[in-house]
CSV table of C-alpha atoms in Angstrom, one decimal:
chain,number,residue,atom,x,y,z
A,94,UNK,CA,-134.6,205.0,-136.4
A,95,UNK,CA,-133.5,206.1,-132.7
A,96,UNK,CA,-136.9,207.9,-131.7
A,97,UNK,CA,-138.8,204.6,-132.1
A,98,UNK,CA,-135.8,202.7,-130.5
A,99,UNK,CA,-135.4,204.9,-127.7
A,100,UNK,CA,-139.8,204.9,-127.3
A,101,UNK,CA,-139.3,201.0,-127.6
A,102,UNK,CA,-136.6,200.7,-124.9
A,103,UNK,CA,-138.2,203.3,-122.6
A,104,UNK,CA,-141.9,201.3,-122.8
A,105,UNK,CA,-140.6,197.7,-122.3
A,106,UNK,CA,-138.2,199.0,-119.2
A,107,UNK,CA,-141.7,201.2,-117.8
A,108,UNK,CA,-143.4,197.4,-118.2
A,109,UNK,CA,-140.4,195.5,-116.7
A,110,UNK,CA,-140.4,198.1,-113.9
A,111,UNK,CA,-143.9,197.4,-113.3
A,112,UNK,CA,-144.1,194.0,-113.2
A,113,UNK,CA,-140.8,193.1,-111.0
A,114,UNK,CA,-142.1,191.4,-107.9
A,115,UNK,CA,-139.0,191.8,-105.8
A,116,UNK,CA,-136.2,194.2,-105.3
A,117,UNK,CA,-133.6,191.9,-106.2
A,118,UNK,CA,-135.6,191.7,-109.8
A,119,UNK,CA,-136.0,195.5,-109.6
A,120,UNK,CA,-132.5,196.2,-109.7
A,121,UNK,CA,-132.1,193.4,-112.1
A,122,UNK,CA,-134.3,196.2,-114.5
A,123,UNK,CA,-132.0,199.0,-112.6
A,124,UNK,CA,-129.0,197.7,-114.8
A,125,UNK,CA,-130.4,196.4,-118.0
A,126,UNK,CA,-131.8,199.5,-118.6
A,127,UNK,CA,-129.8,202.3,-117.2
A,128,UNK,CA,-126.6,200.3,-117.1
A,129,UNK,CA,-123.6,200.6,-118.9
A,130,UNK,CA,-124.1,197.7,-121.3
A,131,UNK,CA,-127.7,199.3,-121.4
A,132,UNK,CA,-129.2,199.8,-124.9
A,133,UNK,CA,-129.8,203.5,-123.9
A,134,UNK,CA,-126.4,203.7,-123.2
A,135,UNK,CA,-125.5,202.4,-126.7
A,136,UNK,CA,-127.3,205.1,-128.5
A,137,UNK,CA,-126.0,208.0,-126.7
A,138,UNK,CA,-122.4,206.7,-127.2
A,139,UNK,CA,-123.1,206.8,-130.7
A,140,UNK,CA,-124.7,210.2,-130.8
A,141,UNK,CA,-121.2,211.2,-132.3
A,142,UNK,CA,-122.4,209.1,-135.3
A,143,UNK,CA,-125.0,211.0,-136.1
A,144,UNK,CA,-125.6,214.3,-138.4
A,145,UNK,CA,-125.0,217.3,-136.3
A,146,UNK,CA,-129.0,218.3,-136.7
A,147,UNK,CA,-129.8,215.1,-135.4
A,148,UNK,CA,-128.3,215.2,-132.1
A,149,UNK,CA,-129.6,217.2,-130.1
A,150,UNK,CA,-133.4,215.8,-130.6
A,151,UNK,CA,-131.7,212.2,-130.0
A,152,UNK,CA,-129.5,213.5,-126.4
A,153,UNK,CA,-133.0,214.6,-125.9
A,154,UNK,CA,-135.1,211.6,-126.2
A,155,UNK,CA,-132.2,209.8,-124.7
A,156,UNK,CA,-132.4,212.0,-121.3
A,157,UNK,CA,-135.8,212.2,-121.3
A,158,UNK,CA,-136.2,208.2,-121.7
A,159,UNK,CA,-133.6,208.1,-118.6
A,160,UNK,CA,-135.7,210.7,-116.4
A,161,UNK,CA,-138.9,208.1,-117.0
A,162,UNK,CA,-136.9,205.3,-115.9
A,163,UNK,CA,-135.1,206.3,-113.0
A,164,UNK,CA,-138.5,207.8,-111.5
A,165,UNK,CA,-140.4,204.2,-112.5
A,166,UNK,CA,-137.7,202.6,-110.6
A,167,UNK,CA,-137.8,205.0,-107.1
A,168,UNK,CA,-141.0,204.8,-107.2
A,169,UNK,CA,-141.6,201.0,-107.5
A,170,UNK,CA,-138.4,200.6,-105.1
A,171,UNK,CA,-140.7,202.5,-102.7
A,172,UNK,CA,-143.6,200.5,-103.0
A,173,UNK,CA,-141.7,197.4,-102.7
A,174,UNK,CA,-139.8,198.3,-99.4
A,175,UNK,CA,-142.8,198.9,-97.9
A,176,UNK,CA,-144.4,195.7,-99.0
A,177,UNK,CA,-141.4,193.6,-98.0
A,178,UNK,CA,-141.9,195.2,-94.2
């Protein structure tokens, strides 16, 4: 259940990401998705939930879903800077 939620969160935030227009709706993306109310968020508070075997795959997918993000959102933050100049 987590792997596809985690791939579902991380694709719909890479989309989002891509399609904001402004800064202002950029960092609108920023804290739905890597906020602390953020459904990644969630699921790694929970990894104490899971069975043992099952949580280092998850912390995984988790960090590795975060990485993606953050890097969408630099480099889109870049692009839009220089577009707003």
């Amino acid at each position: 259940m987590s792997e596809e939620k985690i791939k579902a969160i991380k694709d719909e935030a890479l989309r989002v990401i891509q399609a904001a227009q402004t800064t202002a709706s950029l960092e609108e993306a920023r804290v739905r998705f890597t906020g602390k109310k953020s459904d990644l968020q969630a699921i790694l508070s929970s990894l104490g939930t899971l069975a043992t075997e099952e949580r280092p795959r998850v912390g995984m997918l988790i960090n590795e879903a975060k990485v993606a993000i953050d890097q969408a959102l630099r480099d889109k933050k870049v692009l839009l800077l220089r577009s707003e100049q």
